[in-house]
Coordinates of C-alpha atoms in Angstrom, one line a residue:
X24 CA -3.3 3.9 -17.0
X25 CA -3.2 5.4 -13.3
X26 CA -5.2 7.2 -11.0
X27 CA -3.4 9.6 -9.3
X28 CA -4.0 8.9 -5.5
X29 CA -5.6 12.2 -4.4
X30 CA -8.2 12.3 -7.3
X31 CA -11.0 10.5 -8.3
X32 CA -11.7 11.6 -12.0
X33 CA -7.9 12.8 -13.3
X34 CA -5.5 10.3 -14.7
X35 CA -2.7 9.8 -16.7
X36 CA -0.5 7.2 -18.8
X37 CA 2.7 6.2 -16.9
X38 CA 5.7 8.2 -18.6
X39 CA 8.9 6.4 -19.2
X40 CA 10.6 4.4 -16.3
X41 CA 13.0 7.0 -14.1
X42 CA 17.2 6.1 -13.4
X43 CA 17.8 7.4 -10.2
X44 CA 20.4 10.3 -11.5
X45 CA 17.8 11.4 -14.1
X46 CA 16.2 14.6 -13.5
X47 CA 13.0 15.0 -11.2
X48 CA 12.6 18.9 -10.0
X49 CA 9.2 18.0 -8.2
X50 CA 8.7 19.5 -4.4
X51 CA 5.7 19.5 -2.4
X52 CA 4.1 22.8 -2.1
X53 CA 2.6 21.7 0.5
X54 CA -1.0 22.5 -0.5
X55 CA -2.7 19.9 0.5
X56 CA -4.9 19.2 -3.2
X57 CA -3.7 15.5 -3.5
X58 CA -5.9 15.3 -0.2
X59 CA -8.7 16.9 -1.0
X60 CA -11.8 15.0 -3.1
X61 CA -9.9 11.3 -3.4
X62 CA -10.8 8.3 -4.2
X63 CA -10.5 5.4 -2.2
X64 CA -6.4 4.5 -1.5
X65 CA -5.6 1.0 -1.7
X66 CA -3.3 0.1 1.6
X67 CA -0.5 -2.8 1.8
X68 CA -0.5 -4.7 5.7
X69 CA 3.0 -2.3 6.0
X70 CA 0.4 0.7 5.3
X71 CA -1.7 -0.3 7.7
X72 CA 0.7 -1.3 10.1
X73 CA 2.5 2.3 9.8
X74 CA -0.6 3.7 10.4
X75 CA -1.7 1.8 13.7
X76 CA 1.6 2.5 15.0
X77 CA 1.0 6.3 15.0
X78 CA -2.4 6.4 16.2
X79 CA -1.7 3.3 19.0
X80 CA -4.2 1.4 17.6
X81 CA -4.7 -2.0 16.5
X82 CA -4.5 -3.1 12.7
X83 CA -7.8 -4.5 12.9
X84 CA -9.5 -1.5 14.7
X85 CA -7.7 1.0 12.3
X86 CA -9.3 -0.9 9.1
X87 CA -12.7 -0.9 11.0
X88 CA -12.8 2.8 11.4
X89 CA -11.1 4.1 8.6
X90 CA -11.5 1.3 5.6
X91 CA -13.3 -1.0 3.8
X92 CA -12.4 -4.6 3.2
X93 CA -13.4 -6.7 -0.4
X94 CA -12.2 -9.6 -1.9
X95 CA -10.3 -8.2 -5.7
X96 CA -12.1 -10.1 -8.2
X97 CA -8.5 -10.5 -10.2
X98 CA -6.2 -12.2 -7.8
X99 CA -8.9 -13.4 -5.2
X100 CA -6.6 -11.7 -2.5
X101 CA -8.2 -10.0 0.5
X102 CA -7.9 -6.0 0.2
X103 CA -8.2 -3.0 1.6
X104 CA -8.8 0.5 1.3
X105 CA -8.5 3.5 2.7
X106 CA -11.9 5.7 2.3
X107 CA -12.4 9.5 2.1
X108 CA -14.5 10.9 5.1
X109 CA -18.3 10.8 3.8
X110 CA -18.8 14.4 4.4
X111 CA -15.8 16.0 2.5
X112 CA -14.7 13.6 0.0
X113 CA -11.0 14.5 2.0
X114 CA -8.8 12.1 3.1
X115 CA -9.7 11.3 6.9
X116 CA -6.6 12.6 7.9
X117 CA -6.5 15.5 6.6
X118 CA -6.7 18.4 9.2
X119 CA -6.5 22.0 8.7
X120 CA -3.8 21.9 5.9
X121 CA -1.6 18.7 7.0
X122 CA -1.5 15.2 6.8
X123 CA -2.2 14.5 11.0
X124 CA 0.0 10.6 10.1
X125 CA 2.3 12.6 7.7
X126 CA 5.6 10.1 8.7
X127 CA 3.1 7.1 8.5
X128 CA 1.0 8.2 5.4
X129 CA 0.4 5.5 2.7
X130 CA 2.9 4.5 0.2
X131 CA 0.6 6.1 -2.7
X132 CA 0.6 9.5 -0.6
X133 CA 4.8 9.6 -0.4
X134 CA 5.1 8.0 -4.1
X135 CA 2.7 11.3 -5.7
X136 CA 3.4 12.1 -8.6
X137 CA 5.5 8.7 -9.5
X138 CA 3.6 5.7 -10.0
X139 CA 5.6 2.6 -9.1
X140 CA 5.9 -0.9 -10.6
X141 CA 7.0 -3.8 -9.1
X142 CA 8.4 -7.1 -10.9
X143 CA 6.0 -9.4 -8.8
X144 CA 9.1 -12.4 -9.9
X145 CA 12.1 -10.2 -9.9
X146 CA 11.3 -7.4 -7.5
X147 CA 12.8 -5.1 -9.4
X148 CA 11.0 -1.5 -9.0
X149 CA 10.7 0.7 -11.2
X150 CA 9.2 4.6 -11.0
X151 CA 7.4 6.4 -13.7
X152 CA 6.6 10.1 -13.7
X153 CA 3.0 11.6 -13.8
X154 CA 2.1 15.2 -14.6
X155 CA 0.9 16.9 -11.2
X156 CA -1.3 18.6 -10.6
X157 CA 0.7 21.1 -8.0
X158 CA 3.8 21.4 -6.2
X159 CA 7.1 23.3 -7.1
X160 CA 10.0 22.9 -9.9
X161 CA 13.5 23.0 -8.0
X162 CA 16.5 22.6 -10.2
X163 CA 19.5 20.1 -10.4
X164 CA 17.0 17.6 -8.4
X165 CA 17.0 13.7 -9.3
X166 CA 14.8 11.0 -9.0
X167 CA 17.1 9.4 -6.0
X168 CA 17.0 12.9 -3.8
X169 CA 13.2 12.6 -4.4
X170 CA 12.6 8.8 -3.2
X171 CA 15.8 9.6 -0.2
X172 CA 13.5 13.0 1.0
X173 CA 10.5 11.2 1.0
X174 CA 11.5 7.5 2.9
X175 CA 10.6 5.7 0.0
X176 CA 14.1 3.7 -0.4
X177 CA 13.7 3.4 3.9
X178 CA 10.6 0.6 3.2
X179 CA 11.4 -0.5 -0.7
X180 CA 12.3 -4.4 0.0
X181 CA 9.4 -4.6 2.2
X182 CA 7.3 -3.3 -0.7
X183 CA 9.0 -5.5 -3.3
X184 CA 8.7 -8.4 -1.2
X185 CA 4.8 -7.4 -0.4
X186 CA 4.3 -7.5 -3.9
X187 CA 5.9 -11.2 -4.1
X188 CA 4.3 -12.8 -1.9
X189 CA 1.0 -11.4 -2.6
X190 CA 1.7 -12.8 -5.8
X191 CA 1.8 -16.1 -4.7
X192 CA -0.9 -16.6 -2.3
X193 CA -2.3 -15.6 -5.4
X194 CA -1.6 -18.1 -7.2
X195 CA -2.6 -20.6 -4.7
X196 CA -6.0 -19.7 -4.4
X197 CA -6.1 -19.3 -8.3
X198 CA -5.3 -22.0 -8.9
X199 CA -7.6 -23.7 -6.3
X200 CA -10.3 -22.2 -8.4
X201 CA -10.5 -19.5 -6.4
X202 CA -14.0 -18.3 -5.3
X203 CA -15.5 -21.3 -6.1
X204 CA -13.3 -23.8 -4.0
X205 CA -15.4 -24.8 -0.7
X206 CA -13.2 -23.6 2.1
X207 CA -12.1 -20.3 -0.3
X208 CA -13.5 -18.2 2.7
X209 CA -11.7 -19.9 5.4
X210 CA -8.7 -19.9 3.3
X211 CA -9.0 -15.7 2.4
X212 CA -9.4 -15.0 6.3
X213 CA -6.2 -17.0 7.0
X214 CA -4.8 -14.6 4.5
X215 CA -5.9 -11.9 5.7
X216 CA -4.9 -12.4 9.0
X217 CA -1.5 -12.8 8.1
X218 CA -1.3 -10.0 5.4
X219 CA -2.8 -7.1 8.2
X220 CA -4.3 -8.4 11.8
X221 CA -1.7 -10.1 13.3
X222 CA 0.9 -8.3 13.8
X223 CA 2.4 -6.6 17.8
X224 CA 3.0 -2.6 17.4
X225 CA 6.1 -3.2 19.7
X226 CA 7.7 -5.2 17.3
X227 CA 8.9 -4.2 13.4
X228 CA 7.0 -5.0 10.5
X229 CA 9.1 -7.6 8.1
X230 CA 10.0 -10.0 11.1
X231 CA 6.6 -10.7 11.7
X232 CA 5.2 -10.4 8.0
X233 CA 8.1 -12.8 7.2
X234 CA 7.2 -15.4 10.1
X235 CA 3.2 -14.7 9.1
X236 CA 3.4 -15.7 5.3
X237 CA 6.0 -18.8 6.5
X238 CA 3.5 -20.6 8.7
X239 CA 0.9 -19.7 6.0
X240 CA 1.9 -21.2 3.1
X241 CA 1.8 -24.4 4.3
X242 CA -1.6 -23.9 6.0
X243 CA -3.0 -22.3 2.7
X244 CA -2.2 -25.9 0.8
X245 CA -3.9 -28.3 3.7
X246 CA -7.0 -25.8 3.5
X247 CA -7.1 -25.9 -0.5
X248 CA -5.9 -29.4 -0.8
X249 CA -9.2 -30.8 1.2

């Protein structure tokens, strides 16, 4: 089961996986529903990062004004998610009728209506269709000319490989005992750091996410091994 990302109540099972020729006639209307009344939107560090770039913020100040921070029960990783403005229920970027980071927006925002799965060993992706809930039919469209239009192919290995290595920082701290190791919360805000604060807006994303989770890894097994 998913949620669909502008919604807090509607969901839907995931239809069959998509090939990229297969038929997908789905175009934005341009409405701006999938904005209105949503829950909160989980955000990858590349998210986030996207974000900050457009506004010329930091990471860390972007996430303080704009989301909330938790530890997921499941894989003990450091999270974070963007939250509706408290007087709407609307996405906090959403003015007038637009997205105001519409080239940065979320992966989840870009994806709607596919959901998308990701082999955490493999990588492979896959993308499922879900019923929306507005837009436009356009003929003799296919999944690929949807992904191409909407940059999704533009950032795929750095969500496949997001999805790895989340996988097995995971796996560290699981099987640590997670929350109930004694430096679990020195270990999570090494984590975090390297997942979403520490990263230079002058600079692209993967380099430093790549150089980040190297010089982690090894850190992560002296703080878990003592």
């Amino acid at each position: 089961m998913i949620v669909e990302p502008g919604r807090s109540t509607e969901s839907w099972e995931l239809g069959p996986a998509l090939a990229p020729g297969d038929p997908f006639p789905f175009v934005c209307a341009g409405c701006g529903d999938c904005c209105r009344k949503r829950r909160d939107l989980v955000l990858s560090g590349y998210d986030l990062y996207r974000i900050a770039r457009r506004l010329r913020l930091s990471p860390r100040i972007v996430a303080t004004a704009f989301c909330k921070s938790y530890i997921a029960p499941q894989s003990c990783l450091p999270a974070l998610c963007l939250t509706p403005d408290p007087k709407t229920g609307n996405c906090r970027f959403f003015e007038g009728s637009a997205c105001a980071i519409h080239e940065a927006r979320p992966l989840a925002c870009a994806l709607y209506p596919l959901g998308q799965s990701i082999d955490p060993i493999t990588a492979r992706t896959e993308y499922h269709a879900q019923l929306p809930l507005c837009g436009a039919c356009v003929g003799d469209r296919t999944l690929q000319d949807y992904l191409e239009d909407n940059a999704i192919l533009d950032r795929a290995g750095i969500d496949a490989r997001w999805a790895v290595v989340c996988t097995q920082i995971s796996k560290q701290l699981l099987d640590a005992g997670g929350a109930a190791h004694p430096h679990f919360m020195t270990a999570v805000r090494r984590v975090e750091r390297a997942l979403y604060w520490d990263y230079d807006l002058g600079d692209e994303f993967y380099p430093q996410f790549q150089q980040n989770t190297a010089d982690l890894m090894p850190l992560l097994a002296r703080i878990l091994s003592t």
